[in-house]
Amino acid sequence: MPIEFEQDVDADSVMPEFWKFVAGLGLFLLGMMFLENALRSLAGPSFKRFLRSHTRRPAEAILVGVLVTAVLQSSSLVTLMLLALTGAGVMRLQNALGVIIGANLGTTFTGWVVATLGFKLNLDTLALPLVGIGCMGIAFLPPGRRPHEWFTLAAGFGFLLLGLGFMKTSAEGLATWVDIRLLADFGLPVFLLFGFALTAVIQSSSACMMIVLAAVHAGIIDLPMAAAVVIGADLGTTMTTILGALRGNAVKRQVALAHVLFNVVTDVIAFLMIHPLLGLITQTLGITDPLYGTVAFHSMFNIIGIVLFFPLLGRFARFLERQFVKADRRAAVYLHQVPVEEVDTFLLAVRKDLVLLVGQVLRYNCQLLRLTVPQERPPQALDAERWPGNEKMYEHIKDLHGELLAGCLSLQEVPLNEAAGRAVSRHIVCSRAALHSAKSLKDVHQNLQLFEQSELHSIRDFLQGMRNELQPLYARAEEILLAASERLRKEDLLAMHEQVRTVYDRLWMSLSSIIRAGELGDIECATLSSLNRELYSANKALVEALDALAVPSASGPLPEGLRS
């Protein structure tokens, strides 16, 4: 019940309680920051691989979202990770949607723990040892090592509990002078706006939830008021996602829009049904404790949101994919969406763009050689409709090669382990080989066009025989490139190397027969011989680029996001 305001409250006795509450909030936020940093470092690439590999089905993605958010204690952290993974092209949008709606439910786990234990136990008994031991470990151990991160984790839990204890005891003192009826007269929307504003500022819905529970425990606010603040806090978490996607690519903005739409729809329903839902909790379920009622309400309206969105995830993803679709001036699609410090994800983004580069070179070569381009193609492969003219196509390939090379070289300023260093070297080899393949054919394209207009049947027959030899080779290259999202088999690449050599030998034998027939002049003989050599060089470089893709990056086999 609301507490009546006491006119004779001494300000000197009030201010210590107020600052104790502020100190508790600060300690809680510090603990959350310690926890996030430690868990991010301890999880590392293995956690991101888990996040990618266990989100292929909608129900599985939702469950993963619930579990990882319950562990990390931060839906904002999980959402920011999703922005990085989807922006790098290593996680599909639909998979990310499942994790997002699951994360909203997972964040309610904090409230349950606090309501169950935080207000029933003496928190100092556990908090002080954790803070003491954790801080000594941080002070004496070198940073960047796993023991240091474990002590940071312990200190984070300690600060979190210590801050909660401060807020709990100070709220009990503040309850004697706060007249909540001054706000209650404005109705529940005021409490919703308070929860939204507080969460948007402190960037933590968990901290806002702790403030609400402390106020409920102290009798400052009642259950409907607490429920309204919780709805506002749920909506306030979207601000972190929006800020993280402002300068991102289309996929990042689509993920942010998904988070905003899910929370807005869920929170509007929760606010419109606030009294029926609270009646269901208190009367039907028999939850009379306002602490448990608050966290039960938080979980209930997120479950309702999951039930509503789960059958529509496919349509929701297709709707989002049509948003923010604009031409990008940069040639690389994924590389620029990930900070270089995120080495694992950055390497996956580089490899994703390498798959595009090799696919673009393959099509460029096919166009110069007048081969039939296979119907199936890698994602966002280069085509004449988007880049009309061979010269523009080649310029785009050069731009993409340059951006990839610059990205790989930027990794030299970041500490790399041995596996990551090998991956960078392979990526550079792949990019250079792909560009060399395109350049080799570009250099002889003019001669090829002149021979196309020759009146000699022997030359036209030679060119047609060349296409007949190359068509299955490039079709096989297309098949291998499409398999690059899995793991390229070495035997397939060895077979392609042999096929390239065989094509060169057969064309040389055909060319030798023409030369022996005496139908060609010396210049024509030399030009055709040079054409065959450059053709061999281009094909060999293309296979070398595929070969470089055959070795997985430092983070292991490519994730599902590359299999589109």
XYZ file of C-alpha atoms in Angstrom:
564
model
C 0.000 0.000 0.000
C 1.225 3.546 -0.678
C 2.978 5.244 2.210
C 1.699 8.676 3.267
C 4.139 11.562 3.111
C 5.415 12.803 6.467
C 5.895 16.570 6.573
C 8.372 16.557 9.451
C 10.924 14.240 7.947
C 14.446 15.508 8.643
C 16.341 16.095 5.384
C 19.605 15.131 7.111
C 18.183 11.693 7.823
C 16.765 11.312 4.329
C 19.823 12.185 2.243
C 22.032 9.341 3.553
C 19.344 6.856 2.599
C 19.016 8.478 -0.837
C 22.742 8.342 -1.517
C 22.888 4.809 -0.203
C 20.259 3.887 -2.791
C 22.265 5.668 -5.523
C 25.428 3.869 -4.363
C 23.585 0.569 -4.485
C 22.484 1.259 -8.062
C 26.029 2.210 -9.014
C 27.468 -0.952 -7.465
C 24.826 -3.034 -9.213
C 25.673 -1.485 -12.601
C 29.395 -1.954 -11.923
C 28.751 -5.592 -11.103
C 26.769 -6.017 -14.323
C 29.636 -4.471 -16.304
C 32.176 -6.801 -14.634
C 29.945 -9.784 -15.347
C 29.452 -8.881 -19.021
C 33.157 -8.262 -19.640
C 34.222 -11.441 -17.880
C 31.620 -13.625 -19.588
C 32.465 -12.139 -22.983
C 36.146 -12.970 -22.502
C 35.556 -16.418 -20.992
C 33.045 -17.420 -23.669
C 35.132 -16.193 -26.615
C 34.831 -17.884 -30.014
C 33.351 -21.072 -28.564
C 30.274 -19.209 -27.309
C 29.728 -17.551 -30.671
C 30.056 -20.911 -32.439
C 27.480 -22.307 -30.006
C 25.187 -19.376 -30.755
C 25.511 -19.965 -34.504
C 25.296 -23.745 -34.591
C 22.335 -24.179 -32.210
C 19.924 -21.701 -33.757
C 19.018 -23.445 -37.009
C 15.421 -24.208 -36.003
C 13.045 -21.585 -34.593
C 12.217 -23.483 -31.397
C 15.903 -24.198 -30.800
C 16.807 -20.547 -31.406
C 14.209 -19.382 -28.865
C 15.488 -21.844 -26.268
C 19.078 -20.728 -26.865
C 17.984 -17.100 -26.469
C 16.369 -17.905 -23.128
C 19.354 -19.860 -21.809
C 22.202 -17.584 -22.897
C 20.412 -14.478 -21.633
C 19.710 -16.150 -18.310
C 23.444 -16.905 -18.029
C 24.770 -13.571 -19.317
C 22.135 -11.588 -17.414
C 21.890 -9.105 -20.286
C 19.517 -9.222 -23.222
C 21.289 -6.121 -24.593
C 24.618 -7.983 -24.717
C 23.025 -10.923 -26.535
C 21.318 -8.590 -29.012
C 24.580 -6.738 -29.722
C 26.266 -10.094 -30.399
C 23.462 -10.927 -32.821
C 24.015 -7.605 -34.581
C 27.687 -8.500 -35.087
C 26.967 -12.044 -36.293
C 24.177 -11.085 -38.675
C 26.091 -8.043 -39.900
C 29.015 -10.340 -40.745
C 26.674 -12.635 -42.650
C 27.401 -15.646 -40.453
C 23.908 -15.948 -38.972
C 20.609 -15.881 -40.815
C 18.058 -13.258 -39.941
C 15.345 -15.798 -39.134
C 17.666 -17.584 -36.687
C 18.471 -14.283 -34.985
C 14.756 -13.551 -34.581
C 14.269 -16.686 -32.491
C 17.160 -15.734 -30.222
C 15.786 -12.200 -29.797
C 12.336 -13.239 -28.642
C 13.864 -15.889 -26.395
C 16.262 -13.344 -24.883
C 13.353 -11.260 -23.636
C 12.125 -14.203 -21.594
C 15.641 -15.104 -20.443
C 16.183 -11.686 -18.924
C 13.321 -12.350 -16.475
C 15.497 -15.006 -14.820
C 17.314 -12.277 -12.874
C 14.078 -11.135 -11.294
C 13.167 -14.643 -10.189
C 16.551 -15.169 -8.522
C 16.409 -11.841 -6.726
C 12.781 -12.247 -5.629
C 13.477 -15.772 -4.397
C 16.824 -15.217 -2.668
C 17.792 -11.554 -2.783
C 15.139 -10.367 -0.325
C 15.148 -13.503 1.810
C 18.866 -13.811 2.659
C 21.541 -11.662 4.253
C 23.357 -10.620 1.080
C 26.460 -9.324 2.878
C 27.314 -12.882 3.917
C 27.940 -13.818 0.282
C 28.718 -10.430 -1.278
C 31.678 -9.401 0.898
C 33.788 -12.557 0.317
C 33.125 -12.379 -3.429
C 34.104 -8.697 -3.600
C 37.181 -9.191 -1.438
C 38.550 -12.277 -3.172
C 37.552 -11.080 -6.643
C 39.149 -7.653 -6.291
C 42.399 -9.093 -4.892
C 42.574 -11.459 -7.842
C 42.016 -8.555 -10.241
C 44.733 -6.513 -8.522
C 47.438 -9.199 -8.410
C 46.842 -11.241 -11.586
C 47.804 -10.027 -15.087
C 44.794 -9.030 -17.206
C 43.871 -10.967 -20.327
C 44.329 -14.384 -18.715
C 41.498 -16.742 -17.775
C 42.221 -16.639 -13.973
C 41.914 -12.856 -14.099
C 38.541 -13.155 -15.849
C 37.276 -15.664 -13.263
C 38.155 -13.269 -10.447
C 36.448 -10.464 -12.397
C 33.363 -12.675 -12.609
C 33.437 -13.257 -8.840
C 33.868 -9.549 -8.133
C 31.008 -8.775 -10.497
C 28.655 -11.078 -8.625
C 29.824 -9.584 -5.356
C 29.215 -5.990 -6.452
C 25.836 -7.002 -7.853
C 24.754 -8.532 -4.538
C 26.257 -5.692 -2.520
C 24.424 -3.119 -4.613
C 21.184 -5.028 -4.280
C 21.629 -5.084 -0.512
C 22.194 -1.324 -0.432
C 19.084 -0.692 -2.516
C 16.980 -3.026 -0.379
C 17.860 -1.444 2.974
C 17.818 2.141 1.718
C 14.428 1.642 0.052
C 13.014 0.592 3.400
C 14.210 3.912 4.858
C 12.980 5.957 1.896
C 9.525 4.411 2.231
C 8.914 6.551 5.329
C 9.032 9.840 3.392
C 8.033 9.055 -0.209
C 4.377 9.730 -1.024
C 3.846 7.687 -4.159
C 0.286 8.915 -4.441
C 1.663 12.125 -5.990
C 2.574 10.029 -9.044
C -0.317 7.609 -8.735
C -2.749 10.418 -9.519
C -1.277 10.584 -13.044
C -2.054 6.925 -13.700
C 0.003 3.937 -14.792
C 1.398 5.532 -18.010
C 3.669 7.679 -15.826
C 5.236 4.545 -14.311
C 5.637 3.030 -17.780
C 7.465 6.141 -18.979
C 9.635 6.096 -15.847
C 10.684 2.494 -16.542
C 11.419 3.302 -20.191
C 13.465 6.418 -19.400
C 15.436 4.789 -16.576
C 16.345 1.734 -18.658
C 17.238 3.842 -21.691
C 19.624 5.905 -19.537
C 21.299 3.186 -17.470
C 21.173 0.628 -20.336
C 20.112 -2.217 -18.055
C 16.614 -3.575 -17.654
C 17.941 -5.873 -14.916
C 19.026 -2.861 -12.846
C 15.634 -1.252 -13.395
C 14.003 -4.500 -12.281
C 16.056 -4.476 -9.088
C 14.903 -0.920 -8.335
C 11.293 -1.989 -8.869
C 11.638 -5.024 -6.616
C 13.322 -2.945 -3.911
C 10.471 -0.433 -4.070
C 7.863 -3.211 -3.951
C 9.623 -4.859 -1.026
C 9.671 -1.553 0.855
C 5.999 -0.869 0.109
C 6.739 2.268 -1.908
C 4.767 1.052 -4.935
C 2.061 -1.547 -5.366
C 1.835 -4.395 -7.888
C 0.085 -2.532 -10.775
C 2.604 0.311 -10.524
C 5.498 -2.163 -10.522
C 4.022 -3.970 -13.532
C 3.833 -0.699 -15.480
C 7.477 0.121 -14.711
C 8.518 -3.381 -15.824
C 6.726 -2.904 -19.155
C 8.546 0.403 -19.630
C 11.875 -1.209 -18.795
C 11.223 -3.946 -21.350
C 10.620 -1.286 -23.968
C 13.691 0.689 -22.880
C 16.034 -2.178 -23.756
C 15.410 -1.481 -27.448
C 17.440 1.736 -27.225
C 20.699 -0.221 -26.914
C 19.873 -2.188 -30.048
C 18.896 0.931 -31.984
C 22.160 2.668 -31.067
C 24.147 -0.428 -32.046
C 22.551 -0.567 -35.508
C 22.473 3.119 -36.480
C 25.576 2.847 -38.658
C 25.211 -0.798 -39.541
C 24.293 -2.479 -42.790
C 20.770 -3.474 -43.808
C 20.872 -6.768 -41.890
C 21.901 -5.054 -38.651
C 19.046 -2.608 -39.003
C 16.644 -5.438 -39.747
C 17.665 -7.175 -36.507
C 17.242 -3.938 -34.573
C 13.806 -3.391 -36.137
C 12.829 -6.940 -35.182
C 13.787 -6.288 -31.559
C 11.863 -3.009 -31.501
C 8.718 -4.431 -33.143
C 8.631 -7.498 -30.893
C 9.017 -5.426 -27.739
C 6.546 -2.753 -28.833
C 3.850 -5.275 -29.754
C 4.426 -7.342 -26.617
C 4.524 -4.323 -24.317
C 1.400 -2.727 -25.815
C -0.507 -5.973 -25.272
C 0.858 -6.238 -21.725
C -0.136 -2.677 -20.865
C -3.624 -3.013 -22.335
C -4.142 -6.269 -20.431
C -2.275 -5.277 -17.278
C -5.218 -5.710 -14.902
C -6.524 -9.023 -16.386
C -2.987 -10.467 -16.331
C -2.406 -9.361 -12.742
C -5.784 -10.854 -11.817
C -4.732 -14.125 -13.432
C -1.514 -14.086 -11.401
C -2.998 -13.163 -8.023
C -6.363 -14.926 -8.175
C -6.042 -17.867 -10.569
C -2.403 -18.731 -9.864
C -2.645 -17.660 -6.222
C 0.569 -15.596 -6.201
C -0.084 -13.046 -3.461
C 3.484 -11.975 -2.694
C 3.989 -8.742 -4.720
C 7.651 -9.619 -5.351
C 6.729 -12.899 -7.032
C 3.751 -11.232 -8.697
C 6.012 -8.641 -10.349
C 8.461 -11.150 -11.816
C 5.629 -13.516 -12.783
C 3.995 -10.669 -14.713
C 7.323 -9.937 -16.451
C 7.667 -13.572 -17.521
C 4.002 -13.947 -18.472
C 3.773 -11.138 -21.003
C 7.058 -12.224 -22.634
C 5.694 -15.753 -22.950
C 2.589 -14.283 -24.594
C 4.837 -12.452 -27.053
C 6.704 -15.666 -27.910
C 3.440 -17.540 -28.469
C 2.197 -14.791 -30.796
C 5.398 -14.432 -32.845
C 6.562 -18.054 -33.046
C 4.155 -19.139 -35.848
C 4.975 -15.967 -37.789
C 8.786 -16.029 -37.660
C 9.117 -16.975 -41.328
C 6.798 -14.198 -42.515
C 8.327 -11.784 -40.045
C 11.804 -12.517 -41.438
C 10.627 -12.018 -45.029
C 9.027 -8.692 -44.076
C 12.236 -7.514 -42.402
C 14.392 -8.582 -45.363
C 12.538 -6.058 -47.508
C 13.456 -3.199 -45.181
C 16.568 -0.979 -45.397
C 17.638 -2.567 -48.695
C 19.857 0.014 -50.377
C 22.868 -0.173 -52.649
C 26.152 -0.100 -50.752
C 28.985 1.959 -52.187
C 31.543 -0.434 -50.773
C 32.370 -3.552 -52.724
C 32.618 -5.753 -49.625
C 29.243 -6.743 -48.230
C 30.183 -8.048 -44.766
C 33.747 -6.987 -43.999
C 32.970 -3.453 -42.843
C 30.178 -4.489 -40.491
C 32.435 -6.079 -37.857
C 35.138 -4.376 -35.747
C 38.578 -5.822 -36.377
C 38.987 -6.456 -32.630
C 36.314 -9.176 -32.911
C 38.879 -11.420 -34.614
C 36.747 -14.553 -34.811
C 33.716 -12.838 -36.332
C 35.883 -10.556 -38.495
C 37.592 -13.559 -40.113
C 34.218 -15.117 -40.849
C 33.079 -11.869 -42.474
C 36.256 -11.779 -44.602
C 35.676 -15.335 -45.710
C 32.064 -14.597 -46.554
C 33.221 -11.772 -48.854
C 35.899 -14.044 -50.310
C 33.203 -16.489 -51.379
C 31.530 -13.580 -53.164
C 34.814 -12.496 -54.755
C 35.589 -15.927 -56.180
C 32.020 -16.233 -57.447
C 32.302 -12.849 -59.138
C 35.602 -13.777 -60.787
C 34.094 -17.034 -61.973
C 31.244 -15.177 -63.682
C 33.529 -12.504 -65.080
C 35.696 -15.187 -66.677
C 32.641 -16.944 -68.060
C 31.460 -13.709 -69.649
C 34.837 -13.020 -71.276
C 35.067 -16.592 -72.577
C 31.415 -16.586 -73.673
C 30.659 -19.616 -71.558
C 27.238 -20.455 -70.178
C 26.979 -19.169 -66.636
C 25.458 -21.870 -64.395
C 21.946 -21.163 -63.172
C 22.797 -21.794 -59.522
C 25.075 -19.230 -58.005
C 26.603 -18.150 -54.689
C 24.812 -15.420 -52.738
C 25.062 -11.920 -54.194
C 27.252 -13.139 -57.049
C 28.263 -10.622 -59.703
C 26.008 -10.406 -62.736
C 25.834 -8.256 -65.840
C 22.489 -6.758 -64.866
C 23.967 -5.001 -61.836
C 27.370 -4.197 -63.369
C 26.893 -3.818 -67.143
C 30.101 -3.954 -69.147
C 33.240 -5.980 -68.628
C 35.279 -2.981 -67.512
C 32.916 -2.096 -64.655
C 32.813 -5.715 -63.597
C 36.595 -5.878 -63.430
C 36.787 -2.585 -61.514
C 34.355 -3.948 -58.934
C 36.467 -7.093 -58.551
C 39.558 -4.952 -58.001
C 37.757 -2.831 -55.413
C 36.598 -5.902 -53.519
C 40.109 -7.371 -53.610
C 41.531 -4.110 -52.272
C 39.054 -3.916 -49.397
C 39.685 -7.544 -48.461
C 43.447 -7.080 -48.559
C 43.196 -3.945 -46.410
C 40.966 -5.778 -43.945
C 43.414 -8.668 -43.633
C 46.350 -6.322 -43.160
C 44.475 -4.429 -40.439
C 44.502 -7.633 -38.415
C 48.274 -7.279 -38.059
C 47.631 -4.600 -35.439
C 45.556 -7.037 -33.349
C 47.091 -9.884 -31.296
C 46.431 -13.135 -33.179
C 46.883 -16.749 -32.201
C 48.598 -19.174 -34.573
C 45.367 -20.463 -36.117
C 44.081 -16.952 -36.802
C 47.419 -15.990 -38.368
C 47.215 -18.950 -40.743
C 43.658 -18.024 -41.645
C 44.709 -14.464 -42.531
C 47.483 -15.784 -44.791
C 45.071 -18.096 -46.592
C 42.576 -15.271 -47.051
C 45.248 -13.072 -48.645
C 46.296 -15.916 -50.968
C 42.680 -16.477 -51.978
C 42.029 -12.818 -52.745
C 45.229 -12.390 -54.774
C 44.688 -15.598 -56.732
C 41.109 -14.599 -57.593
C 42.235 -11.183 -58.880
C 45.094 -12.785 -60.844
C 42.606 -15.105 -62.547
C 40.441 -12.197 -63.699
C 43.435 -10.106 -64.785
C 44.942 -12.923 -66.858
C 41.809 -13.159 -68.975
C 41.350 -9.398 -69.118
C 44.841 -9.040 -70.644
C 44.024 -11.355 -73.584
C 40.356 -10.477 -74.006
C 41.031 -8.094 -76.906
C 42.976 -10.800 -78.761
C 40.188 -13.247 -78.061
C 37.677 -10.860 -79.631
C 39.859 -10.465 -82.728
C 40.091 -14.235 -83.166
C 36.308 -14.449 -82.861
C 36.099 -12.435 -86.097
C 38.649 -14.516 -87.978
C 37.671 -15.935 -91.355
C 39.759 -19.075 -90.779
C 37.639 -22.082 -89.879
C 40.590 -23.610 -88.005
C 40.715 -20.681 -85.544
C 36.950 -20.653 -85.017
C 37.045 -24.407 -84.496
C 39.869 -23.945 -81.988
C 37.844 -21.383 -80.041
C 34.781 -23.600 -80.032
C 36.897 -26.532 -78.862
C 38.302 -24.285 -76.116
C 34.767 -23.520 -74.899
C 33.818 -27.175 -75.017
C 36.825 -27.968 -72.796
C 36.261 -25.081 -70.395
C 32.494 -25.384 -69.912
C 32.650 -28.496 -67.662
C 35.673 -27.038 -65.851
C 33.808 -23.876 -64.881
C 30.654 -25.801 -64.094
C 32.706 -27.897 -61.680
C 34.256 -24.750 -60.210
C 30.739 -23.459 -59.589
C 29.782 -26.665 -57.781
C 32.894 -26.525 -55.605
C 32.331 -22.872 -54.769
C 28.769 -23.590 -53.661
C 30.221 -26.268 -51.390
C 32.603 -23.717 -49.859
C 30.104 -23.081 -47.104
C 30.723 -26.598 -45.871
C 34.246 -27.964 -46.165
C 35.890 -28.260 -49.572
C 37.315 -31.698 -50.185
C 40.984 -31.784 -51.118
C 40.453 -34.601 -53.586
C 37.992 -32.428 -55.527
C 40.537 -29.635 -55.761
C 43.332 -31.981 -56.774
C 41.077 -33.291 -59.516
C 40.448 -29.720 -60.671
C 44.170 -28.998 -60.788
C 44.583 -32.051 -63.027
C 41.631 -30.938 -65.145
C 43.186 -27.493 -65.682
C 46.439 -29.073 -66.830
C 44.591 -31.509 -69.088
C 42.649 -28.669 -70.750
C 45.891 -26.789 -71.385
C 47.565 -29.852 -72.933
C 44.569 -30.633 -75.158
C 44.319 -27.056 -76.396
C 48.055 -26.999 -77.050
C 47.805 -30.187 -79.100
C 44.942 -28.663 -81.093
C 46.900 -25.445 -81.559
C 49.988 -27.398 -82.651
C 47.961 -29.130 -85.357
C 46.780 -25.762 -86.681
C 50.331 -24.386 -86.673
C 51.684 -27.446 -88.501
C 49.001 -27.037 -91.154
C 50.667 -23.735 -92.080
C 47.444 -21.705 -92.134
C 48.630 -19.117 -89.577
C 51.219 -16.389 -89.713
C 53.937 -15.990 -87.093
C 52.062 -13.258 -85.187
C 48.865 -15.295 -85.081
C 50.777 -18.365 -83.866
C 52.463 -16.394 -81.099
C 49.202 -14.718 -80.073
C 47.279 -17.982 -79.900
C 50.114 -19.559 -77.907
C 50.035 -16.596 -75.479
C 46.247 -16.913 -75.253
C 46.549 -20.551 -74.229
C 49.196 -19.735 -71.600
C 47.125 -16.905 -70.079
C 44.074 -19.129 -70.137
C 46.001 -21.772 -68.222
C 47.234 -19.113 -65.771
C 43.679 -17.825 -65.199
C 42.229 -21.276 -64.625
C 45.090 -22.303 -62.361
C 44.686 -19.139 -60.264
C 40.935 -19.736 -59.968
C 41.552 -23.233 -58.589
C 44.193 -21.831 -56.213
C 41.599 -19.389 -54.898
C 39.181 -22.269 -54.319
C 42.001 -24.211 -52.683
C 42.601 -21.357 -50.237
C 38.921 -21.461 -49.299
C 39.242 -25.170 -48.551
C 41.010 -24.495 -45.261
C 38.536 -23.389 -42.542
C 39.218 -20.119 -40.782
C 40.557 -19.926 -37.226
C 37.085 -20.302 -35.817
C 36.396 -23.620 -37.504
C 33.982 -24.681 -40.264
C 31.724 -22.041 -41.693
C 28.434 -21.472 -39.898
C 24.959 -21.819 -41.279
C 24.822 -18.198 -42.319
C 27.280 -18.954 -45.148
C 25.159 -21.752 -46.545
C 22.601 -19.523 -48.188
